[in-house]
Coordinates of C-alpha atoms in Angstrom, one line a residue:
X1 CA -0.1 0.1 -0.2
X2 CA 1.2 3.4 -1.1
X3 CA 0.4 6.5 1.3
X4 CA 1.3 10.3 0.0
X5 CA 1.8 12.7 3.1
X6 CA 1.3 16.4 1.4
X7 CA 2.9 18.8 4.3
X8 CA 5.6 21.7 4.2
X9 CA 6.9 20.9 7.2
X10 CA 9.6 17.9 7.4
X11 CA 8.9 17.3 11.4
X12 CA 5.2 17.2 10.8
X13 CA 5.4 14.9 8.2
X14 CA 7.7 13.0 10.4
X15 CA 5.0 12.9 13.1
X16 CA 2.4 12.2 10.6
X17 CA 4.3 9.1 9.2
X18 CA 4.8 7.6 12.9
X19 CA 1.0 8.0 13.9
X20 CA -0.3 6.4 10.6
X21 CA 2.4 3.7 11.0
X22 CA 1.1 2.6 14.6
X23 CA -2.5 1.9 12.8
X24 CA -0.9 0.4 9.6
X25 CA 2.1 -1.7 11.3
X26 CA 0.9 -5.1 10.5
X27 CA 0.5 -4.2 6.7
X28 CA 3.2 -3.4 3.8
X29 CA 3.2 0.5 3.5
X30 CA 5.3 2.5 1.5
X31 CA 5.4 6.1 2.5
X32 CA 5.9 9.1 0.2
X33 CA 6.5 12.9 0.6
X34 CA 5.3 16.0 -0.8
X35 CA 6.1 19.7 0.3
X36 CA 3.5 21.2 -1.5
X37 CA 0.6 20.6 -3.9
X38 CA 2.9 21.0 -7.0
X39 CA 4.9 18.4 -6.1
X40 CA 2.3 15.6 -4.7
X41 CA 0.7 16.5 -8.4
X42 CA 4.1 15.4 -10.0
X43 CA 4.1 12.4 -7.5
X44 CA 0.7 11.2 -8.6
X45 CA 1.5 11.9 -12.5
X46 CA 4.7 9.4 -12.1
X47 CA 2.3 6.6 -10.4
X48 CA 0.5 6.7 -14.0
X49 CA 3.8 5.5 -15.6
X50 CA 3.7 1.8 -16.3
X51 CA 5.0 -0.4 -13.3
X52 CA 4.5 2.0 -10.7
X53 CA 1.7 1.2 -8.3
X54 CA -0.9 3.4 -7.5
X55 CA -1.4 6.0 -4.5
X56 CA -3.9 4.2 -2.1
X57 CA -4.1 7.0 0.3
X58 CA -3.3 10.9 0.4
X59 CA -2.9 12.5 3.6
X60 CA -2.9 16.5 3.0
X61 CA -2.4 18.9 5.6
X62 CA -5.0 21.7 6.2
X63 CA -2.3 24.8 5.4
X64 CA -1.4 23.1 2.0
X65 CA -5.3 23.5 1.1
X66 CA -5.3 27.1 2.3
X67 CA -2.0 28.1 0.7
X68 CA -2.4 26.5 -2.5
X69 CA -6.2 27.4 -2.9
X70 CA -7.3 24.0 -3.5
X71 CA -4.9 23.2 -6.3
X72 CA -4.6 19.4 -5.5
X73 CA -8.5 19.2 -5.3
X74 CA -8.8 20.7 -8.5
X75 CA -6.1 18.4 -10.3
X76 CA -8.0 15.4 -8.8
X77 CA -11.2 16.7 -10.8
X78 CA -9.1 17.5 -13.7
X79 CA -7.7 14.1 -14.2
X80 CA -11.2 12.5 -13.1
X81 CA -9.7 10.9 -10.3
X82 CA -13.0 10.6 -7.9
X83 CA -11.9 7.2 -6.1
X84 CA -8.7 7.8 -4.4
X85 CA -9.2 8.2 -0.9
X86 CA -7.8 11.3 1.0
X87 CA -7.6 12.7 4.4
X88 CA -7.3 16.3 5.7
X89 CA -5.2 16.9 8.8
X90 CA -3.8 19.6 10.9
X91 CA -4.9 22.6 12.9
X92 CA -7.9 24.7 11.9
X93 CA -11.0 25.8 13.0
X94 CA -14.2 23.6 12.8
X95 CA -15.9 25.7 10.3
X96 CA -12.7 25.4 7.7
X97 CA -12.7 21.5 7.8
X98 CA -16.5 21.7 7.2
X99 CA -15.9 24.0 4.5
X100 CA -13.1 21.9 2.9
X101 CA -15.7 19.0 3.6
X102 CA -18.1 20.7 1.4
X103 CA -15.8 21.5 -1.4
X104 CA -14.8 17.8 -1.6
X105 CA -18.6 16.5 -1.8
X106 CA -19.6 19.4 -4.4
X107 CA -16.7 18.1 -6.8
X108 CA -17.5 14.3 -5.5
X109 CA -14.1 13.4 -4.5
X110 CA -13.4 10.8 -2.1
X111 CA -12.8 12.9 1.4
X112 CA -13.0 10.0 3.8
X113 CA -12.4 12.2 6.6
X114 CA -10.8 15.2 8.8
X115 CA -8.8 14.6 11.9
X116 CA -7.6 17.7 13.9
X117 CA -4.0 17.8 15.4
X118 CA -2.6 16.4 17.6
X119 CA -3.4 13.2 15.7
X120 CA -4.3 10.1 18.0
X121 CA -4.6 6.4 17.1
X122 CA -8.3 6.2 17.7
X123 CA -9.1 9.0 15.6
X124 CA -6.9 7.5 12.7
X125 CA -8.5 4.3 13.0
X126 CA -12.2 5.4 13.1
X127 CA -11.4 7.4 9.7
X128 CA -9.3 4.7 7.8
X129 CA -11.9 1.7 8.7
X130 CA -15.0 3.8 7.9
X131 CA -17.0 2.3 5.6
X132 CA -16.3 5.2 3.0
X133 CA -12.7 4.2 2.9
X134 CA -11.9 1.5 0.5
X135 CA -8.2 1.2 0.4
X136 CA -6.4 -1.3 -1.9
X137 CA -4.4 -3.2 0.8
X138 CA -4.9 -7.0 -0.2
X139 CA -6.3 -7.6 3.5
X140 CA -10.2 -7.5 3.8
X141 CA -11.8 -4.3 4.5
X142 CA -12.0 -3.1 7.5
X143 CA -8.4 -4.5 7.2
X144 CA -7.3 -3.8 11.0
X145 CA -10.1 -6.1 12.3
X146 CA -8.3 -8.8 10.2
X147 CA -5.2 -8.1 12.3
X148 CA -6.8 -8.7 15.7
X149 CA -10.3 -9.1 15.2
X150 CA -13.2 -8.4 17.4
X151 CA -13.6 -12.1 18.2
X152 CA -10.0 -12.6 19.2
X153 CA -10.2 -9.5 21.6
X154 CA -13.4 -10.8 23.2
X155 CA -12.3 -14.3 23.7
X156 CA -9.0 -12.7 25.4
X157 CA -10.9 -10.2 27.4
X158 CA -10.9 -11.7 31.0
X159 CA -9.5 -11.7 34.3
X160 CA -6.8 -14.1 33.4
X161 CA -5.5 -12.6 30.2
X162 CA -5.9 -8.9 31.6
X163 CA -2.8 -7.2 32.6
X164 CA -2.9 -4.2 35.0
X165 CA -0.5 -1.1 35.1
X166 CA -0.4 1.8 37.3
X167 CA 0.5 5.3 36.5
X168 CA 1.4 7.0 40.1
X169 CA -0.3 10.5 40.9
X170 CA 1.9 13.0 42.9
X171 CA 0.8 15.8 45.2
X172 CA 2.8 18.6 43.7
X173 CA 3.3 20.6 46.9
X174 CA 4.1 17.6 49.4
X175 CA 5.5 15.5 46.6
X176 CA 3.3 12.5 48.4
X177 CA 2.1 9.8 46.4
X178 CA -1.9 10.2 46.4
X179 CA -3.1 7.7 44.0
X180 CA -2.7 5.5 41.0
X181 CA -4.2 5.4 37.7
X182 CA -5.1 2.0 36.5
X183 CA -3.9 0.9 32.8
X184 CA -4.9 -2.1 30.7
X185 CA -2.8 -4.4 28.4
X186 CA -4.5 -8.0 27.2
X187 CA -2.1 -11.4 26.9
X188 CA -3.5 -13.2 23.9
X189 CA -3.6 -16.6 23.4
X190 CA -0.7 -16.6 21.0
X191 CA 1.3 -14.8 23.4
X192 CA 0.9 -11.4 21.9
X193 CA 0.3 -8.3 24.0
X194 CA -2.4 -5.8 22.9
X195 CA -2.3 -2.2 24.2
X196 CA -5.2 0.0 25.0
X197 CA -4.8 1.8 21.5
X198 CA -5.3 -1.9 20.0
X199 CA -8.5 -2.7 21.7
X200 CA -10.3 0.1 22.8
X201 CA -11.5 1.1 19.2
X202 CA -12.9 -2.3 18.7
X203 CA -14.8 -2.3 22.1
X204 CA -16.1 1.0 21.9
X205 CA -17.3 0.2 18.2
X206 CA -19.1 -2.8 19.4
X207 CA -20.6 -1.1 22.2
X208 CA -18.6 -3.8 24.5
X209 CA -16.2 -1.3 26.5
X210 CA -18.2 -1.9 29.7
X211 CA -16.7 -5.4 29.8
X212 CA -13.2 -4.3 29.7
X213 CA -14.3 -1.6 32.7
X214 CA -15.6 -4.5 34.5
X215 CA -12.8 -6.6 34.3
X216 CA -10.4 -3.7 35.3
X217 CA -12.4 -2.8 38.1
X218 CA -12.8 -6.2 39.9
X219 CA -9.1 -6.9 39.2
X220 CA -8.0 -4.0 40.5
X221 CA -9.9 -4.1 43.8
X222 CA -8.5 -8.0 44.3
X223 CA -5.0 -6.4 43.9
X224 CA -6.0 -3.5 46.5
X225 CA -7.3 -6.2 48.9
X226 CA -4.4 -8.5 48.5
X227 CA -1.7 -6.0 49.6
X228 CA -3.3 -3.6 52.6
X229 CA -0.9 -0.9 52.2
X230 CA -2.3 0.2 48.9
X231 CA -5.4 1.3 50.6
X232 CA -3.3 4.4 51.5
X233 CA -3.8 5.5 48.0
X234 CA -6.6 6.2 45.8
X235 CA -7.6 3.9 42.6
X236 CA -8.7 5.7 39.5
X237 CA -10.4 3.5 36.9
X238 CA -11.4 4.8 33.3
X239 CA -14.8 4.6 32.5
X240 CA -16.6 5.9 29.3
X241 CA -20.3 7.6 28.7
X242 CA -21.3 4.2 27.0
X243 CA -20.4 2.3 30.3
X244 CA -22.8 4.2 31.9
X245 CA -25.8 3.9 30.0
X246 CA -25.7 0.4 31.1
X247 CA -28.2 0.2 34.1
X248 CA -27.1 -3.6 35.0
X249 CA -23.3 -2.6 34.8
X250 CA -24.1 0.4 37.1
X251 CA -25.9 -1.8 39.7
X252 CA -23.0 -4.2 39.5
X253 CA -20.4 -1.9 40.2
X254 CA -22.4 -0.1 43.2
X255 CA -22.7 -3.9 44.8
X256 CA -19.2 -4.5 44.3
X257 CA -18.0 -1.3 46.0
X258 CA -20.4 -1.9 49.0
X259 CA -18.0 -5.0 49.9
X260 CA -14.9 -2.4 49.7
X261 CA -15.9 0.7 51.1
X262 CA -12.4 0.8 52.6
X263 CA -10.9 1.4 49.2
X264 CA -10.9 5.0 47.8
X265 CA -12.1 4.8 44.2
X266 CA -12.4 7.4 41.4
X267 CA -13.8 6.9 38.3
X268 CA -12.3 9.0 35.3
X269 CA -14.6 9.9 32.9
X270 CA -13.3 9.9 29.2
X271 CA -15.6 11.2 26.4
X272 CA -14.3 10.3 22.9
X273 CA -17.6 11.0 21.5
X274 CA -20.8 13.1 21.6
X275 CA -23.1 11.6 24.2
X276 CA -26.1 9.9 22.7
X277 CA -28.1 10.6 26.0
X278 CA -26.7 12.9 28.4
X279 CA -29.8 12.7 30.6
X280 CA -29.4 8.9 31.3
X281 CA -25.6 9.3 31.5
X282 CA -25.7 12.3 34.1
X283 CA -28.3 10.2 36.1
X284 CA -26.1 7.2 36.3
X285 CA -22.9 9.2 37.2
X286 CA -24.9 10.8 40.2
X287 CA -25.8 7.3 41.0
X288 CA -22.6 6.1 41.2
X289 CA -21.4 9.3 43.4
X290 CA -24.2 8.8 45.7
X291 CA -22.9 5.1 46.4
X292 CA -19.4 7.0 47.6
X293 CA -17.2 6.5 44.4
X294 CA -15.9 9.9 43.2
X295 CA -15.7 11.1 39.6
X296 CA -13.0 12.9 37.9
X297 CA -13.4 14.7 34.2
X298 CA -10.3 13.5 32.0
X299 CA -8.6 14.6 29.2
X300 CA -10.5 17.9 29.7
X301 CA -10.0 20.4 26.9
X302 CA -9.5 17.6 24.5
X303 CA -12.3 15.5 24.6
X304 CA -15.9 16.0 24.5
X305 CA -16.0 17.0 28.1
X306 CA -17.5 20.5 28.5
X307 CA -18.1 23.2 30.9
X308 CA -21.7 22.2 30.7
X309 CA -20.7 18.8 32.4
X310 CA -18.9 20.6 35.0
X311 CA -22.4 22.4 35.7
X312 CA -24.4 19.7 35.9
X313 CA -22.2 17.0 37.7
X314 CA -20.3 17.2 41.0
X315 CA -16.9 16.0 39.7
X316 CA -14.2 15.7 42.5
X317 CA -11.4 16.4 39.6
X318 CA -10.4 17.8 36.3
X319 CA -7.4 16.1 34.5
X320 CA -5.7 18.3 31.9
X321 CA -4.8 16.8 29.0
X322 CA -1.3 15.9 28.3
X323 CA -1.6 17.7 24.8
X324 CA -1.2 20.7 26.4
X325 CA 1.0 19.9 29.3
X326 CA 3.8 18.3 28.0
X327 CA 4.9 21.1 25.7
X328 CA 3.8 24.1 27.4
X329 CA 7.4 25.2 27.9
X330 CA 7.5 25.9 24.2
X331 CA 4.0 26.4 23.5
X332 CA 2.5 29.6 24.9
X333 CA -1.2 29.1 24.1
X334 CA -0.7 25.6 25.8
X335 CA 0.4 27.4 28.5
X336 CA -2.6 30.0 28.6
X337 CA -5.0 27.2 28.6
X338 CA -3.1 25.0 31.2
X339 CA -3.4 28.1 33.5
X340 CA -6.9 28.9 32.8
X341 CA -7.6 25.4 33.7
X342 CA -6.0 25.3 36.9
X343 CA -7.8 29.0 38.0
X344 CA -11.3 27.4 37.0
X345 CA -10.6 24.6 39.2
X346 CA -9.4 26.7 42.0
X347 CA -12.7 28.9 41.6
X348 CA -15.1 25.9 41.2
X349 CA -13.1 23.8 44.4
X350 CA -12.3 20.9 42.0
X351 CA -9.0 19.4 42.2
X352 CA -7.0 19.5 39.2
X353 CA -4.3 17.1 37.8
X354 CA -1.9 17.6 35.0
X355 CA -1.1 14.6 32.8
X356 CA 2.0 14.1 30.8
X357 CA 4.8 15.6 32.9
X358 CA 8.0 14.5 31.6
X359 CA 10.6 17.2 32.4
X360 CA 11.2 19.5 35.8
X361 CA 10.8 22.4 33.9
X362 CA 7.3 21.5 33.4
X363 CA 6.9 20.2 36.9
X364 CA 8.2 23.8 38.2
X365 CA 5.6 25.8 35.8
X366 CA 2.8 23.7 37.1
X367 CA 4.0 24.4 40.5
X368 CA 4.0 28.2 40.2
X369 CA 0.4 28.1 38.5
X370 CA -0.7 26.0 41.8
X371 CA -1.6 22.7 40.3
X372 CA -2.4 20.5 42.7
X373 CA -1.4 17.0 41.1
X374 CA 0.8 16.0 38.4
X375 CA 1.3 12.4 36.5
X376 CA 3.8 11.4 34.3
X377 CA 7.1 9.9 33.0
X378 CA 8.9 12.3 35.4
X379 CA 8.0 10.3 38.2
X380 CA 7.6 7.2 36.7
X381 CA 6.2 4.9 33.4
X382 CA 3.2 2.9 34.3
X383 CA 4.2 0.0 36.5
X384 CA 3.1 -3.3 36.5
X385 CA 1.5 -5.3 39.7
X386 CA 4.6 -7.0 40.2
X387 CA 6.8 -3.8 40.6
X388 CA 4.3 -1.4 42.5
X389 CA 5.1 -2.1 46.1
X390 CA 9.1 -1.9 45.6
X391 CA 8.2 1.5 43.6
X392 CA 6.2 3.0 46.7
X393 CA 8.9 2.0 49.0
X394 CA 12.0 3.3 47.3
X395 CA 9.9 6.3 46.1
X396 CA 9.1 7.1 50.1
X397 CA 12.5 6.5 51.3
X398 CA 13.8 9.0 49.0
X399 CA 11.3 11.2 49.9
X400 CA 11.9 10.9 53.5

């Protein structure tokens, strides 16, 4: 399969290639680069020569569309190329992406999706596997499902095959550990390790993510019960809006928690898509909160989490998405966003945690902004269950 990336920034082309390679990693993919519409058109013309393979996918940065005044799209109309799928990526207002979509539709071109920066695995996966994106890959379509397969994931989604990892959360002022966020891996029957980006898109697509949440919840509770020292720390577990629409699942969670009242539990709500039934979701959240479990609003600023959500639900915490945190030492706009979210949390009396802290400089900036809690590789990569107690002991010794 041949993919042509059209972007005038060398670093951006490299980043785009890396992100799409994650999704295409089991396929034989050749990536080509073009700096502008002119060089892209030259590459497309060259593929028409005898012996050269066609371009199976075009990835075009939105700035190319703006700067070159739709030159590449006009070329595709001129040569009557209404089949080649292309994706528009980059940073622009929603209205412009919608405008480009309308233009492509009017020209009858095969625009299969738009992805705003920063690119994520889930968004790329959702675009390249949609029913309109017919890539010539010599693989069944959707081709990614032939790599793992929903059936394979469902068969391996159980307590035995699920492995939990833990990301520490630290109080920025006292430097004490306050809790751990649970992350998951699945070890398949053929000894392959699947990461969340491998299986969560399938589970969400099949409306089966609640099964993962249930397994993670039960296995984490078992672990916390088996090691009494862990009960000194908060246990954070991810949950989706889809999970919360299942009344039987909610009742099961509440009943399980009744048996483990001495464990401090927080659910981190992540919204990757618009909620289908906001009233039902909000009522479920309130029911879980009433049982004694706290809620955190995850990936704030990036996902579909919103100020409206903060107004309707008594969240205990806001988590700032790492996209804004990790580069705020060089990105003034992100710095302003992070500072504004911290101030918002302070005024609403809601805790604020910054994710993606990897350097002392970022940590120091967050300290001066009065952020309360931090997570990231500066303190530790996610820890396996077997590493957790040793890490806590070593950290606490160094802290004292």
